[in-house]
Amino acid sequence: MEEEICEVPLHHVKDEIIEKVLKESKTIAVFGLSTSPEKDSHKVAAFLQKKGYRVIPVHPKAGEILGERAYASLRDIPEKIDVVNIFRPPSEVMGIVDEALDIGAKAVWAQEGIVNNAAAEKAMANGMISIMGKCMMKEYVAHFEREK
């Protein structure tokens, strides 16, 4: 398997934008959500569910994950998606952004270690919020559960 080239996000996302996405979003499609509870994607999705988000798995071979029906693609999901949370290699992010644009998602959020600057540029050029290389669970904790 070819190793992915690690990119550094070219755009710094302000804390206010991260908080806005976390506060205003209700439904999160987790692209690459694993069926294995040991995997980070599963842990993050379970955390988000416990915080009240509707988590919809995108996994082409799974029937159900975390009590929710899994879909093969974003285009197959029959409801409105606020955020597409990405747990796939950087080389796949552009295609995921294309799908997210097709379904009218408000934001794409690529997890830690996942950055595709060209995909981020495309998302932003089309009016979508793009967050790359940050963990949604860690950002939730940092913004809403830290001691004041």
PDB file of C-alpha atoms in Angstrom:
ATOM      1  CA  MET A   1       0.000   0.000   0.000  1.00  0.00           C
ATOM      2  CA  GLU A   2       1.292   3.435  -0.920  1.00  0.00           C
ATOM      3  CA  GLU A   3       1.912   5.719   2.043  1.00  0.00           C
ATOM      4  CA  GLU A   4      -0.076   8.944   2.138  1.00  0.00           C
ATOM      5  CA  ILE A   5       1.812  12.229   2.059  1.00  0.00           C
ATOM      6  CA  CYS A   6       1.019  14.181   5.200  1.00  0.00           C
ATOM      7  CA  GLU A   7      -0.242  17.705   4.574  1.00  0.00           C
ATOM      8  CA  VAL A   8      -0.502  20.520   7.078  1.00  0.00           C
ATOM      9  CA  PRO A   9      -3.760  22.492   6.956  1.00  0.00           C
ATOM     10  CA  LEU A  10      -3.220  25.736   5.036  1.00  0.00           C
ATOM     11  CA  HIS A  11      -6.177  27.414   6.711  1.00  0.00           C
ATOM     12  CA  HIS A  12      -6.450  27.997  10.436  1.00  0.00           C
ATOM     13  CA  VAL A  13     -10.055  27.568  11.520  1.00  0.00           C
ATOM     14  CA  LYS A  14     -11.018  30.030  14.231  1.00  0.00           C
ATOM     15  CA  ASP A  15     -12.406  28.701  17.498  1.00  0.00           C
ATOM     16  CA  GLU A  16     -15.655  30.593  16.859  1.00  0.00           C
ATOM     17  CA  ILE A  17     -16.223  28.595  13.654  1.00  0.00           C
ATOM     18  CA  ILE A  18     -15.513  25.287  15.398  1.00  0.00           C
ATOM     19  CA  GLU A  19     -17.941  26.215  18.191  1.00  0.00           C
ATOM     20  CA  LYS A  20     -20.573  27.298  15.651  1.00  0.00           C
ATOM     21  CA  VAL A  21     -20.334  23.950  13.834  1.00  0.00           C
ATOM     22  CA  LEU A  22     -20.516  21.998  17.094  1.00  0.00           C
ATOM     23  CA  LYS A  23     -23.435  24.063  18.465  1.00  0.00           C
ATOM     24  CA  GLU A  24     -25.557  24.324  15.336  1.00  0.00           C
ATOM     25  CA  SER A  25     -25.134  20.824  13.943  1.00  0.00           C
ATOM     26  CA  LYS A  26     -27.624  18.103  14.752  1.00  0.00           C
ATOM     27  CA  THR A  27     -26.879  15.345  12.234  1.00  0.00           C
ATOM     28  CA  ILE A  28     -23.384  14.066  11.514  1.00  0.00           C
ATOM     29  CA  ALA A  29     -22.561  11.549   8.800  1.00  0.00           C
ATOM     30  CA  VAL A  30     -19.401   9.702   9.851  1.00  0.00           C
ATOM     31  CA  PHE A  31     -17.660   8.626   6.659  1.00  0.00           C
ATOM     32  CA  GLY A  32     -15.509   5.602   7.422  1.00  0.00           C
ATOM     33  CA  LEU A  33     -17.186   4.706  10.723  1.00  0.00           C
ATOM     34  CA  SER A  34     -15.754   1.367  11.803  1.00  0.00           C
ATOM     35  CA  THR A  35     -17.800  -1.505  13.163  1.00  0.00           C
ATOM     36  CA  SER A  36     -14.966  -2.146  15.656  1.00  0.00           C
ATOM     37  CA  PRO A  37     -15.391  -0.455  19.066  1.00  0.00           C
ATOM     38  CA  GLU A  38     -11.578  -0.283  19.405  1.00  0.00           C
ATOM     39  CA  LYS A  39     -11.189   2.044  16.408  1.00  0.00           C
ATOM     40  CA  ASP A  40     -11.039   5.826  16.818  1.00  0.00           C
ATOM     41  CA  SER A  41     -13.924   6.411  14.404  1.00  0.00           C
ATOM     42  CA  HIS A  42     -16.187   4.233  16.558  1.00  0.00           C
ATOM     43  CA  LYS A  43     -15.077   5.909  19.807  1.00  0.00           C
ATOM     44  CA  VAL A  44     -15.595   9.416  18.404  1.00  0.00           C
ATOM     45  CA  ALA A  45     -19.007   8.555  16.933  1.00  0.00           C
ATOM     46  CA  ALA A  46     -20.166   6.934  20.194  1.00  0.00           C
ATOM     47  CA  PHE A  47     -19.039  10.047  22.091  1.00  0.00           C
ATOM     48  CA  LEU A  48     -20.934  12.321  19.704  1.00  0.00           C
ATOM     49  CA  GLN A  49     -24.065  10.177  20.084  1.00  0.00           C
ATOM     50  CA  LYS A  50     -23.846  10.503  23.876  1.00  0.00           C
ATOM     51  CA  LYS A  51     -23.651  14.280  23.450  1.00  0.00           C
ATOM     52  CA  GLY A  52     -26.961  14.259  21.593  1.00  0.00           C
ATOM     53  CA  TYR A  53     -25.907  14.300  17.954  1.00  0.00           C
ATOM     54  CA  ARG A  54     -27.604  12.045  15.420  1.00  0.00           C
ATOM     55  CA  VAL A  55     -24.757   9.974  13.980  1.00  0.00           C
ATOM     56  CA  ILE A  56     -25.276   8.312  10.611  1.00  0.00           C
ATOM     57  CA  PRO A  57     -22.634   5.739   9.601  1.00  0.00           C
ATOM     58  CA  VAL A  58     -21.225   5.719   6.074  1.00  0.00           C
ATOM     59  CA  HIS A  59     -19.677   2.294   5.557  1.00  0.00           C
ATOM     60  CA  PRO A  60     -20.347   0.312   2.358  1.00  0.00           C
ATOM     61  CA  LYS A  61     -20.224  -3.132   3.969  1.00  0.00           C
ATOM     62  CA  ALA A  62     -21.958  -2.582   7.315  1.00  0.00           C
ATOM     63  CA  GLY A  63     -25.672  -2.927   7.922  1.00  0.00           C
ATOM     64  CA  GLU A  64     -25.814  -1.125  11.250  1.00  0.00           C
ATOM     65  CA  ILE A  65     -23.322   0.607  13.531  1.00  0.00           C
ATOM     66  CA  LEU A  66     -24.073   2.130  16.950  1.00  0.00           C
ATOM     67  CA  GLY A  67     -27.750   1.316  16.485  1.00  0.00           C
ATOM     68  CA  GLU A  68     -28.019   3.332  13.254  1.00  0.00           C
ATOM     69  CA  ARG A  69     -28.462   2.054   9.716  1.00  0.00           C
ATOM     70  CA  ALA A  70     -25.224   2.366   7.724  1.00  0.00           C
ATOM     71  CA  TYR A  71     -25.202   3.734   4.179  1.00  0.00           C
ATOM     72  CA  ALA A  72     -22.804   3.013   1.328  1.00  0.00           C
ATOM     73  CA  SER A  73     -22.436   6.691   0.386  1.00  0.00           C
ATOM     74  CA  LEU A  74     -23.548  10.144   1.464  1.00  0.00           C
ATOM     75  CA  ARG A  75     -25.892  10.286  -1.531  1.00  0.00           C
ATOM     76  CA  ASP A  76     -27.795   7.262  -0.164  1.00  0.00           C
ATOM     77  CA  ILE A  77     -28.741   8.998   3.106  1.00  0.00           C
ATOM     78  CA  PRO A  78     -32.397  10.100   2.888  1.00  0.00           C
ATOM     79  CA  GLU A  79     -32.132  12.989   5.350  1.00  0.00           C
ATOM     80  CA  LYS A  80     -30.344  16.305   5.724  1.00  0.00           C
ATOM     81  CA  ILE A  81     -26.736  16.139   6.936  1.00  0.00           C
ATOM     82  CA  ASP A  82     -25.141  19.058   8.748  1.00  0.00           C
ATOM     83  CA  VAL A  83     -21.546  17.782   9.007  1.00  0.00           C
ATOM     84  CA  VAL A  84     -19.608  15.070   7.219  1.00  0.00           C
ATOM     85  CA  ASN A  85     -16.978  13.781   9.650  1.00  0.00           C
ATOM     86  CA  ILE A  86     -14.220  12.028   7.675  1.00  0.00           C
ATOM     87  CA  PHE A  87     -12.221   8.993   8.793  1.00  0.00           C
ATOM     88  CA  ARG A  88     -10.667   8.054   5.434  1.00  0.00           C
ATOM     89  CA  PRO A  89      -7.208   8.591   3.908  1.00  0.00           C
ATOM     90  CA  PRO A  90      -6.397  12.061   2.532  1.00  0.00           C
ATOM     91  CA  SER A  91      -6.479  10.723  -1.037  1.00  0.00           C
ATOM     92  CA  GLU A  92     -10.207   9.980  -0.630  1.00  0.00           C
ATOM     93  CA  VAL A  93     -11.194  13.347   0.851  1.00  0.00           C
ATOM     94  CA  MET A  94     -11.804  15.124  -2.482  1.00  0.00           C
ATOM     95  CA  GLY A  95     -14.401  12.552  -3.510  1.00  0.00           C
ATOM     96  CA  ILE A  96     -16.055  12.822  -0.099  1.00  0.00           C
ATOM     97  CA  VAL A  97     -16.156  16.625  -0.403  1.00  0.00           C
ATOM     98  CA  ASP A  98     -17.798  16.230  -3.832  1.00  0.00           C
ATOM     99  CA  GLU A  99     -20.491  14.016  -2.279  1.00  0.00           C
ATOM    100  CA  ALA A 100     -20.908  16.432   0.648  1.00  0.00           C
ATOM    101  CA  LEU A 101     -21.436  19.290  -1.810  1.00  0.00           C
ATOM    102  CA  ASP A 102     -23.974  17.210  -3.757  1.00  0.00           C
ATOM    103  CA  ILE A 103     -26.081  16.596  -0.650  1.00  0.00           C
ATOM    104  CA  GLY A 104     -25.839  20.171   0.651  1.00  0.00           C
ATOM    105  CA  ALA A 105     -23.916  19.495   3.875  1.00  0.00           C
ATOM    106  CA  LYS A 106     -22.916  22.629   5.750  1.00  0.00           C
ATOM    107  CA  ALA A 107     -19.447  21.418   6.786  1.00  0.00           C
ATOM    108  CA  VAL A 108     -16.790  18.791   6.215  1.00  0.00           C
ATOM    109  CA  TRP A 109     -14.579  17.833   9.138  1.00  0.00           C
ATOM    110  CA  ALA A 110     -11.523  15.634   8.554  1.00  0.00           C
ATOM    111  CA  GLN A 111     -10.153  14.008  11.695  1.00  0.00           C
ATOM    112  CA  GLU A 112      -6.614  14.295  13.114  1.00  0.00           C
ATOM    113  CA  GLY A 113      -3.983  13.260  10.602  1.00  0.00           C
ATOM    114  CA  ILE A 114      -6.359  13.707   7.666  1.00  0.00           C
ATOM    115  CA  VAL A 115      -5.703  16.798   5.566  1.00  0.00           C
ATOM    116  CA  ASN A 116      -6.370  17.466   1.888  1.00  0.00           C
ATOM    117  CA  ASN A 117      -5.879  21.156   1.189  1.00  0.00           C
ATOM    118  CA  ALA A 118      -7.230  21.002  -2.378  1.00  0.00           C
ATOM    119  CA  ALA A 119     -10.454  19.435  -1.051  1.00  0.00           C
ATOM    120  CA  ALA A 120     -10.644  22.061   1.699  1.00  0.00           C
ATOM    121  CA  GLU A 121     -10.270  24.832  -0.899  1.00  0.00           C
ATOM    122  CA  LYS A 122     -13.033  23.308  -3.028  1.00  0.00           C
ATOM    123  CA  ALA A 123     -15.371  23.019  -0.040  1.00  0.00           C
ATOM    124  CA  MET A 124     -14.775  26.633   1.006  1.00  0.00           C
ATOM    125  CA  ALA A 125     -15.080  27.943  -2.577  1.00  0.00           C
ATOM    126  CA  ASN A 126     -18.550  26.383  -2.626  1.00  0.00           C
ATOM    127  CA  GLY A 127     -19.672  27.930   0.677  1.00  0.00           C
ATOM    128  CA  MET A 128     -18.996  24.966   2.935  1.00  0.00           C
ATOM    129  CA  ILE A 129     -17.089  25.143   6.219  1.00  0.00           C
ATOM    130  CA  SER A 130     -13.959  22.994   6.085  1.00  0.00           C
ATOM    131  CA  ILE A 131     -12.086  21.772   9.149  1.00  0.00           C
ATOM    132  CA  MET A 132      -9.048  19.593   8.496  1.00  0.00           C
ATOM    133  CA  GLY A 133      -6.795  17.641  10.828  1.00  0.00           C
ATOM    134  CA  LYS A 134      -8.782  18.093  14.052  1.00  0.00           C
ATOM    135  CA  CYS A 135     -10.600  15.562  16.212  1.00  0.00           C
ATOM    136  CA  MET A 136     -14.278  16.398  16.606  1.00  0.00           C
ATOM    137  CA  MET A 137     -14.431  14.739  20.036  1.00  0.00           C
ATOM    138  CA  LYS A 138     -11.348  16.565  21.341  1.00  0.00           C
ATOM    139  CA  GLU A 139     -12.664  19.878  20.030  1.00  0.00           C
ATOM    140  CA  TYR A 140     -16.028  19.282  21.716  1.00  0.00           C
ATOM    141  CA  VAL A 141     -14.278  18.598  25.028  1.00  0.00           C
ATOM    142  CA  ALA A 142     -11.960  21.603  24.629  1.00  0.00           C
ATOM    143  CA  HIS A 143     -14.813  23.997  23.829  1.00  0.00           C
ATOM    144  CA  PHE A 144     -17.621  22.745  26.063  1.00  0.00           C
ATOM    145  CA  GLU A 145     -16.245  20.603  28.852  1.00  0.00           C
ATOM    146  CA  ARG A 146     -13.095  22.377  29.979  1.00  0.00           C
ATOM    147  CA  GLU A 147     -13.160  24.047  33.348  1.00  0.00           C
ATOM    148  CA  LYS A 148     -14.195  27.672  33.110  1.00  0.00           C
TER     149      LYS A 148
END
